[in-house]
Short mmCIF file of C-alpha atoms and ligand atoms in Angstrom, two decimals:
data_model
loop_
_atom_site.label_atom_id
_atom_site.label_comp_id
_atom_site.label_asym_id
_atom_site.label_seq_id
_atom_site.Cartn_x
_atom_site.Cartn_y
_atom_site.Cartn_z
CA MET A 117 102.47 136.42 130.92
CA THR A 118 99.95 133.54 130.91
CA GLU A 119 99.71 131.76 127.60
CA GLU A 120 96.84 129.46 126.76
CA ILE A 121 98.27 125.96 126.43
CA LYS A 122 96.73 123.83 123.69
CA LYS A 123 97.86 120.48 125.07
CA GLY A 124 98.39 117.97 122.28
CA LEU A 125 97.48 120.80 119.84
CA ALA A 126 93.88 119.64 120.31
CA GLY A 127 91.53 121.76 118.25
CA VAL A 128 94.36 123.84 116.75
CA VAL A 129 94.18 124.44 113.00
CA VAL A 130 97.80 124.50 111.86
CA ASP A 131 97.58 124.85 108.07
CA THR A 132 95.41 124.18 105.05
CA THR A 133 95.38 120.97 103.04
CA ALA A 134 93.68 119.87 99.82
CA VAL A 135 94.47 116.18 100.29
CA SER A 136 91.61 115.05 102.51
CA LYS A 137 88.79 116.41 104.61
CA VAL A 138 87.80 114.89 107.93
CA VAL A 139 84.47 116.27 109.05
CA GLN A 140 83.99 115.86 112.76
CA GLU A 141 80.31 116.82 112.80
CA THR A 142 79.21 114.32 110.16
CA ASN A 143 81.89 111.67 110.77
CA SER A 144 82.82 111.81 107.12
CA LEU A 145 86.05 111.61 105.19
CA THR A 146 86.88 112.54 101.61
CA TYR A 147 90.11 112.14 99.63
CA ARG A 148 90.42 114.96 97.09
CA GLY A 149 86.65 115.38 97.39
CA TYR A 150 85.65 111.73 96.96
CA PRO A 151 83.97 109.93 99.90
CA VAL A 152 86.26 107.18 101.10
CA GLN A 153 83.44 104.61 101.27
CA GLU A 154 82.72 105.16 97.57
CA LEU A 155 86.38 104.84 96.69
CA ALA A 156 86.53 101.57 98.67
CA ALA A 157 83.46 100.25 96.85
CA LYS A 158 84.45 101.26 93.33
CA ARG A 159 88.21 101.60 93.06
CA SER A 160 91.51 99.87 93.85
CA PHE A 161 94.27 101.08 96.15
CA GLU A 162 96.34 101.85 93.04
CA ASP A 163 93.60 104.24 91.82
CA VAL A 164 93.50 105.86 95.25
CA ALA A 165 97.29 106.25 95.46
CA TYR A 166 97.21 107.99 92.09
CA LEU A 167 94.32 110.19 93.25
CA ILE A 168 96.05 111.21 96.47
CA TRP A 169 99.21 112.27 94.65
CA ASN A 170 97.69 113.76 91.50
CA GLY A 171 94.41 115.21 92.73
CA GLU A 172 92.27 113.33 90.17
CA LEU A 173 91.35 109.69 89.61
CA PRO A 174 93.36 108.10 86.79
CA THR A 175 91.98 107.30 83.37
CA GLU A 176 92.52 103.72 82.14
CA ALA A 177 95.69 104.79 80.35
CA GLN A 178 97.02 106.76 83.32
CA LEU A 179 96.34 103.84 85.65
CA ALA A 180 98.09 101.39 83.33
CA GLU A 181 101.15 103.64 83.19
CA PHE A 182 101.13 104.16 86.95
CA GLN A 183 100.82 100.40 87.58
CA GLU A 184 103.66 99.71 85.20
CA ARG A 185 105.90 102.16 87.10
CA GLU A 186 104.97 100.52 90.43
CA ARG A 187 105.53 96.97 89.14
CA SER A 188 108.89 97.82 87.62
CA GLN A 189 110.22 99.29 90.89
CA ARG A 190 109.26 96.53 93.34
CA GLU A 191 112.69 94.90 93.59
CA ILE A 192 115.00 96.11 96.36
CA ASP A 193 118.78 95.92 96.12
CA ASP A 194 120.70 92.99 97.60
CA LYS A 195 122.42 95.17 100.18
CA LEU A 196 119.04 96.18 101.59
CA VAL A 197 117.92 92.55 101.64
CA ASP A 198 121.10 91.67 103.58
CA LEU A 199 120.57 94.61 105.92
CA ILE A 200 117.04 93.41 106.74
CA LEU A 201 118.15 89.79 107.14
CA GLY A 202 120.91 90.92 109.52
CA LEU A 203 118.62 92.74 111.96
CA PRO A 204 117.73 90.99 115.25
CA LYS A 205 114.93 88.46 114.66
CA ASP A 206 112.91 89.83 117.55
CA CYS A 207 113.18 93.54 116.73
CA HIS A 208 109.88 95.25 116.00
CA PRO A 209 108.96 95.22 112.28
CA MET A 210 108.39 98.98 112.45
CA HIS A 211 112.09 99.38 113.30
CA VAL A 212 112.86 97.28 110.23
CA VAL A 213 110.69 99.55 108.07
CA GLN A 214 112.24 102.68 109.53
CA THR A 215 115.77 101.32 108.98
CA ALA A 216 114.91 100.40 105.38
CA VAL A 217 113.51 103.87 104.64
CA ALA A 218 116.64 105.49 106.09
CA TYR A 219 118.78 103.14 103.97
CA LEU A 220 116.87 104.05 100.80
CA GLY A 221 117.54 107.71 101.60
CA ALA A 222 121.23 107.00 102.18
CA VAL A 223 121.72 105.30 98.80
CA ASP A 224 119.57 107.66 96.73
CA PRO A 225 121.88 110.20 95.07
CA GLU A 226 118.77 112.34 94.52
CA ALA A 227 117.73 112.23 98.20
CA ASP A 228 118.30 115.95 98.60
CA THR A 229 117.18 116.94 95.11
CA GLU A 230 114.33 119.38 95.37
CA GLY A 231 111.36 119.77 93.05
CA ALA A 232 107.95 118.19 92.70
CA GLU A 233 108.95 115.71 90.00
CA ALA A 234 111.99 114.34 91.84
CA ASN A 235 110.00 114.00 95.06
CA LEU A 236 107.04 112.27 93.43
CA ALA A 237 109.50 109.77 91.94
CA LYS A 238 110.87 109.05 95.44
CA ALA A 239 107.36 108.64 96.85
CA GLU A 240 106.35 106.23 94.07
CA ARG A 241 109.51 104.20 94.65
CA LEU A 242 108.78 103.91 98.38
CA TYR A 243 105.19 102.90 97.58
CA ALA A 244 106.51 100.17 95.26
CA GLN A 245 109.25 98.92 97.58
CA LEU A 246 107.65 99.02 101.05
CA PRO A 247 105.60 95.83 100.39
CA THR A 248 108.81 94.02 99.39
CA ILE A 249 110.51 95.20 102.59
CA VAL A 250 107.58 94.20 104.83
CA ALA A 251 107.26 90.80 103.12
CA ILE A 252 110.97 89.96 103.43
CA ASP A 253 110.83 90.89 107.11
CA HIS A 254 107.79 88.66 107.65
CA ARG A 255 109.48 85.70 106.00
CA ARG A 256 112.80 86.09 107.80
CA ARG A 257 110.98 86.12 111.14
CA HIS A 258 109.54 82.75 110.11
CA GLY A 259 112.92 81.44 108.95
CA LEU A 260 111.83 81.59 105.29
CA ASP A 261 113.70 82.89 102.24
CA PRO A 262 112.35 85.97 100.46
CA VAL A 263 109.89 85.53 97.60
CA ALA A 264 110.66 87.86 94.71
CA PRO A 265 107.97 90.30 93.54
CA THR A 266 105.84 89.17 90.57
CA LYS A 267 105.31 91.74 87.84
CA ASP A 268 102.12 90.21 86.50
CA LEU A 269 100.24 90.55 89.80
CA GLY A 270 98.48 93.68 91.06
CA TYR A 271 99.70 95.51 94.16
CA ALA A 272 97.68 93.57 96.76
CA ALA A 273 97.99 90.12 95.17
CA ASN A 274 101.74 90.59 94.77
CA PHE A 275 102.06 91.47 98.46
CA PHE A 276 100.28 88.26 99.49
CA LYS A 277 102.49 86.30 97.10
CA MET A 278 105.66 87.81 98.60
CA VAL A 279 104.50 87.12 102.18
CA PHE A 280 102.91 83.66 101.86
CA ASP A 281 104.24 82.44 98.49
CA GLU A 282 100.64 82.13 97.34
CA VAL A 283 97.76 84.39 96.42
CA PRO A 284 94.61 83.79 98.46
CA ALA A 285 90.99 83.88 97.27
CA GLU A 286 89.87 87.03 95.46
CA GLU A 287 87.64 88.10 98.41
CA VAL A 288 90.67 88.10 100.72
CA VAL A 289 92.75 90.20 98.34
CA ARG A 290 89.81 92.61 98.00
CA CYS A 291 89.40 92.96 101.80
CA PHE A 292 93.08 93.80 102.04
CA ASP A 293 92.80 96.34 99.24
CA VAL A 294 89.85 97.98 101.00
CA SER A 295 91.92 98.29 104.18
CA MET A 296 94.71 99.96 102.21
CA ILE A 297 92.27 102.50 100.76
CA LEU A 298 90.90 103.30 104.22
CA TYR A 299 94.38 103.64 105.75
CA ALA A 300 95.81 105.77 102.94
CA GLU A 301 95.22 109.25 104.31
CA HIS A 302 93.77 111.11 107.29
CA SER A 303 94.70 114.81 107.32
CA PHE A 304 96.91 116.12 110.15
CA ASN A 305 97.19 112.93 112.22
CA ALA A 306 100.31 112.58 114.41
CA SER A 307 102.51 110.76 111.87
CA THR A 308 101.58 113.02 108.97
CA PHE A 309 102.19 116.05 111.15
CA THR A 310 105.58 114.59 112.12
CA GLY A 311 106.40 114.29 108.42
CA ARG A 312 105.33 117.88 107.86
CA VAL A 313 107.40 119.14 110.82
CA ILE A 314 110.51 117.42 109.44
CA THR A 315 109.79 118.70 105.93
CA SER A 316 109.33 122.21 107.29
CA THR A 317 113.03 122.31 108.19
CA THR A 318 113.70 121.65 104.45
CA SER A 319 114.98 118.20 105.31
CA ASP A 320 114.57 115.44 102.70
CA LEU A 321 111.58 113.20 101.97
CA TYR A 322 113.22 110.01 103.34
CA SER A 323 113.97 111.70 106.68
CA ALA A 324 110.37 112.91 106.88
CA VAL A 325 108.99 109.45 106.11
CA ALA A 326 111.35 107.74 108.58
CA GLY A 327 110.13 110.15 111.27
CA ALA A 328 106.51 109.50 110.33
CA VAL A 329 107.10 105.75 110.65
CA GLY A 330 108.35 106.35 114.19
CA ALA A 331 105.25 108.35 115.08
CA LEU A 332 102.93 105.76 113.57
CA LYS A 333 104.46 102.95 115.63
CA GLY A 334 102.95 104.18 118.90
CA PRO A 335 99.83 102.37 120.17
CA LEU A 336 97.89 105.63 120.53
CA HIS A 337 98.22 105.96 116.75
CA GLY A 338 98.98 103.26 114.15
CA GLY A 339 100.30 100.74 116.66
CA ALA A 340 96.72 100.36 117.86
CA ASN A 341 95.83 97.82 115.15
CA GLU A 342 98.48 95.52 116.59
CA ALA A 343 97.42 96.32 120.17
CA VAL A 344 93.76 95.53 119.36
CA MET A 345 94.63 92.02 118.27
CA ALA A 346 96.86 91.45 121.30
CA MET A 347 93.98 92.65 123.48
CA LEU A 348 91.36 90.44 121.81
CA GLU A 349 93.69 87.47 122.17
CA GLU A 350 94.17 88.24 125.85
CA VAL A 351 90.41 88.52 126.41
CA GLY A 352 90.02 85.21 124.58
CA THR A 353 86.26 84.65 124.43
CA ALA A 354 83.11 86.76 124.32
CA ASP A 355 81.95 85.67 127.78
CA ARG A 356 85.13 87.16 129.31
CA ALA A 357 84.79 90.59 127.67
CA SER A 358 82.68 92.27 130.34
CA ALA A 359 84.92 91.35 133.29
CA TRP A 360 88.07 92.16 131.28
CA ILE A 361 86.80 95.64 130.44
CA ASP A 362 85.79 96.32 134.06
CA GLU A 363 89.25 95.36 135.24
CA ALA A 364 91.01 97.42 132.55
CA LEU A 365 88.89 100.50 133.25
CA ALA A 366 89.46 100.14 136.98
CA LYS A 367 93.19 100.40 136.19
CA LYS A 368 92.45 103.48 134.03
CA ALA A 369 93.80 101.65 130.97
CA LYS A 370 93.08 102.96 127.48
CA ILE A 371 91.14 100.40 125.48
CA MET A 372 92.88 99.93 122.16
CA GLY A 373 90.94 100.56 118.96
CA PHE A 374 88.44 102.90 120.61
CA GLY A 375 88.31 106.67 120.69
CA HIS A 376 89.63 109.27 118.29
CA ARG A 377 90.95 112.81 118.53
CA VAL A 378 88.71 114.04 115.71
CA TYR A 379 85.71 111.71 115.53
CA LYS A 380 83.75 111.67 118.73
CA ASN A 381 80.69 109.78 117.43
CA GLY A 382 82.35 107.09 115.35
CA ASP A 383 85.10 106.82 112.76
CA SER A 384 83.86 107.28 109.17
CA ARG A 385 85.97 104.33 107.99
CA VAL A 386 84.72 101.75 110.49
CA PRO A 387 81.52 100.57 108.74
CA THR A 388 83.44 99.78 105.54
CA MET A 389 86.28 98.03 107.39
CA ARG A 390 83.85 96.19 109.63
CA LYS A 391 82.18 94.80 106.50
CA ALA A 392 85.61 93.71 105.18
CA PHE A 393 86.27 92.01 108.54
CA GLU A 394 82.88 90.24 108.33
CA ASP A 395 83.79 89.09 104.83
CA MET A 396 87.03 87.64 106.24
CA VAL A 397 85.05 85.93 109.03
CA ALA A 398 82.84 84.33 106.36
CA VAL A 399 85.88 83.15 104.38
CA LYS A 400 87.63 81.72 107.45
CA GLY A 401 84.57 80.58 109.41
CA ALA A 402 85.83 82.57 112.41
CA ASN A 403 82.51 83.18 114.14
CA ASP A 404 84.02 83.06 117.63
CA LEU A 405 86.24 86.01 116.81
CA LEU A 406 83.26 87.95 115.41
CA ASP A 407 81.30 87.14 118.54
CA LEU A 408 84.12 88.40 120.75
CA TYR A 409 84.51 91.52 118.55
CA ASN A 410 80.79 92.35 118.77
CA THR A 411 80.43 91.64 122.47
CA PHE A 412 83.54 93.60 123.37
CA GLU A 413 82.37 96.60 121.33
CA GLU A 414 78.88 96.50 122.80
CA GLU A 415 80.19 96.25 126.37
CA PHE A 416 82.75 99.04 125.96
CA VAL A 417 80.54 101.46 124.05
CA GLY A 418 77.78 100.76 126.56
CA ARG A 419 80.03 101.74 129.46
CA LYS A 420 81.94 104.69 127.99
CA GLY A 421 80.10 105.92 124.88
CA ILE A 422 83.46 105.85 123.08
CA TYR A 423 83.32 104.29 119.59
CA PRO A 424 85.69 102.06 117.62
CA ASN A 425 88.26 103.60 115.30
CA LEU A 426 89.62 102.01 112.11
CA ASP A 427 92.16 99.92 114.02
CA TYR A 428 89.43 97.96 115.79
CA PRO A 429 88.13 96.09 112.71
CA SER A 430 91.42 96.15 110.76
CA GLY A 431 93.43 94.33 113.46
CA PRO A 432 91.28 91.17 113.51
CA ALA A 433 90.78 91.38 109.72
CA TYR A 434 94.56 91.27 109.17
CA HIS A 435 94.76 88.41 111.66
CA LEU A 436 92.28 86.40 109.59
CA MET A 437 94.26 87.21 106.45
CA GLY A 438 97.16 85.37 108.11
CA PHE A 439 99.50 88.26 108.92
CA ASP A 440 101.53 88.30 112.14
CA THR A 441 100.19 90.78 114.66
CA GLU A 442 103.48 92.78 114.65
CA GLN A 443 103.13 93.15 110.90
CA PHE A 444 99.87 95.11 111.07
CA THR A 445 101.42 98.55 111.57
CA PRO A 446 103.98 98.09 108.77
CA ILE A 447 100.99 97.31 106.52
CA PHE A 448 99.52 100.63 107.65
CA VAL A 449 102.80 102.26 106.53
CA MET A 450 102.41 100.69 103.08
CA ALA A 451 99.08 102.52 102.74
CA ARG A 452 99.93 105.77 104.51
CA ILE A 453 103.06 106.37 102.44
CA THR A 454 100.63 107.90 99.93
CA GLY A 455 99.06 110.36 102.37
CA TRP A 456 102.33 111.21 104.12
CA THR A 457 104.10 112.09 100.90
CA ALA A 458 101.15 114.08 99.54
CA HIS A 459 101.38 116.20 102.71
CA ILE A 460 105.15 116.45 102.36
CA PHE A 461 104.59 117.86 98.84
CA GLU A 462 102.09 120.40 100.17
CA GLN A 463 104.50 121.43 102.90
CA GLN A 464 107.34 121.78 100.38
CA ALA A 465 105.18 123.83 98.02
CA ASN A 466 104.13 126.31 100.68
CA ASN A 467 106.56 126.01 103.54
CA ALA A 468 106.81 127.71 106.89
CA LEU A 469 109.07 126.31 109.59
CA ILE A 470 106.88 124.58 112.20
CA ARG A 471 108.12 125.79 115.52
CA PRO A 472 105.54 126.41 118.25
CA LEU A 473 106.14 128.11 121.58
CA SER A 474 106.19 126.66 125.07
CA ALA A 475 105.30 128.07 128.45
CA TYR A 476 108.24 127.62 130.80
CA ASP A 477 107.40 126.16 134.21
CA GLY A 478 110.89 125.20 135.45
CA GLU A 479 113.25 126.77 138.00
CA ASP A 480 113.57 130.54 138.10
CA GLN A 481 116.86 131.82 136.73
CA ARG A 482 119.68 131.11 139.21
CA GLU A 483 123.43 131.38 139.50
CA VAL A 484 125.71 128.44 138.66
CA PRO A 485 127.52 127.54 141.94
CA ASP A 486 131.33 127.89 141.93
CA ASN A 487 131.83 124.40 143.39
CA ARG A 488 130.20 120.99 142.85
CA GLY A 489 129.56 120.66 146.59
C1 ACO B 301 94.53 105.12 113.10
C2 ACO B 301 94.56 105.80 114.40
O1 ACO B 301 95.58 106.30 114.80
S1 ACO B 301 93.13 105.87 115.29
C3 ACO B 301 93.63 105.97 117.00
C4 ACO B 301 94.19 104.66 117.47
N1 ACO B 301 94.49 104.70 118.89
C5 ACO B 301 93.83 103.94 119.78
O2 ACO B 301 92.92 103.17 119.47
C6 ACO B 301 94.30 104.03 121.20
C7 ACO B 301 93.16 104.16 122.19
N2 ACO B 301 92.55 105.47 122.11
C8 ACO B 301 93.07 106.55 122.74
O3 ACO B 301 94.07 106.45 123.45
C9 ACO B 301 92.42 107.90 122.52
O4 ACO B 301 91.06 107.74 122.22
C10 ACO B 301 93.11 108.71 121.43
C11 ACO B 301 94.59 108.90 121.77
C12 ACO B 301 93.02 108.00 120.08
C13 ACO B 301 92.42 110.06 121.28
O5 ACO B 301 92.66 110.71 122.43
P1 ACO B 301 92.18 112.18 122.77
O6 ACO B 301 91.53 112.86 121.67
O7 ACO B 301 93.35 112.86 123.35
O8 ACO B 301 91.08 111.91 123.79
P2 ACO B 301 91.29 111.92 125.32
O9 ACO B 301 92.45 111.05 125.66
O10 ACO B 301 91.32 113.33 125.76
O11 ACO B 301 90.00 111.21 125.79
C14 ACO B 301 88.89 111.86 126.34
C15 ACO B 301 88.36 110.98 127.45
O12 ACO B 301 88.00 109.71 126.92
C16 ACO B 301 88.77 108.68 127.50
N3 ACO B 301 89.17 107.77 126.46
C17 ACO B 301 89.44 108.07 125.17
N4 ACO B 301 89.77 106.96 124.50
C18 ACO B 301 89.72 105.96 125.39
C19 ACO B 301 89.95 104.59 125.29
N5 ACO B 301 90.34 104.05 124.14
N6 ACO B 301 89.83 103.83 126.38
C20 ACO B 301 89.46 104.37 127.56
N7 ACO B 301 89.19 105.68 127.72
C21 ACO B 301 89.33 106.45 126.64
C22 ACO B 301 89.98 109.38 128.09
O13 ACO B 301 90.53 108.62 129.14
C23 ACO B 301 89.40 110.69 128.53
O14 ACO B 301 88.71 110.49 129.72
P3 ACO B 301 88.75 111.61 130.87
O15 ACO B 301 88.09 112.80 130.25
O16 ACO B 301 87.99 110.99 131.97
O17 ACO B 301 90.18 111.83 131.17
O1 OAA B 302 93.62 111.06 112.45
C1 OAA B 302 94.16 110.57 113.44
O2 OAA B 302 94.44 111.21 114.48
C2 OAA B 302 94.49 109.13 113.48
C3 OAA B 302 93.89 108.36 112.38
O3 OAA B 302 92.73 107.97 112.42
C4 OAA B 302 94.68 108.11 111.19
O4 OAA B 302 95.81 108.59 111.10
O5 OAA B 302 94.20 107.39 110.30
#
């Protein structure tokens, strides 16, 4: 029998979802029906998190209640702080995040409790606590003590405060918030699908999220925002971009931050994130980096006709915000926890075990020899 192999599940429609719609033909993206660019222009990440989980934008009162729940759950327990502080200083921050998520599952007596309400509570707690985890990890890598969360600051401002012990200018906080909105959700991407596969076995939400973190770490997926910055730093200056690209392409290297499985004519989120990056350039006076960014893009698109994805502008934007390069993908986790868990809820509500088939191309059946020889 010859089966048609759909390598990488490319083009395969696996299930339905009401969380977001990625339209290949028009390069557009909506969350629960709202265009992501409009959400980025008019709303905060907190509004968008609420929308992704509840299907509708919050009223003032609903938002206030939601924010209060997030603010009151930011603290993590001392044992988790000690666990993070005890990890090797040079381990990847995504391993720290994954370890912390697994820990939170281990200590939650409700980890295996089923039901929409119990699972939404777990998701909201992860959303509230991931920034604290990422910030403590940043500070320990710099030999600094943790900064406790501040209840009277919004989500984004509090994160900056916990990382840098100060809140930057409003424009910087806003650029960060925009990036969180754009990173929040993207249909059946590899990490979300990983979360859905794990959920399909009726495993718990923490296990699904820990698996999704692992999938996001890879440079072909979320790890690309980190890889973009490393690449731009290696290229160094705009005048070196052309030769660098030629050399990389001659080695058949993938150029980080370009290309996408779904969008073939440009990622719907890039114009908005590019604008946020330009705003950061204006704040920091980093025109050399903008010059390199533009030249590199022009040279690469000119050669290959492959366009930037969201990780191309977000990497250098996070750099200008002052974050360590290795911290970029954990920041992606802080946003994507909303989308992942919304998909986990959908999978739980209408489950079928995800278990595809394979076409065997190994040895024909043979007899086990009597001796080792
Ligand atoms: C938030 C996100 O996760 S967005 C994605 C972030 N990832 C990256 O930026 C990593 C770099 N990009 C890539 O590796 C790819 O574009 C992917 C993995 C994102 C998408 O890959 P696919 O849909 O499988 O596309 P595929 O790999 O089949 O590419 C088609 C062709 O374009 C080429 N191509 C695609 N992206 C790139 C790239 N970034 N650099 C060089 N060539 C590329 C491939 O080599 C392939 O060429 P070929 O037909 O001559 O073999
Ligand atoms: O959709 C994808 O394959 C990757 C992506 O852009 C995302 O997860 O945001």
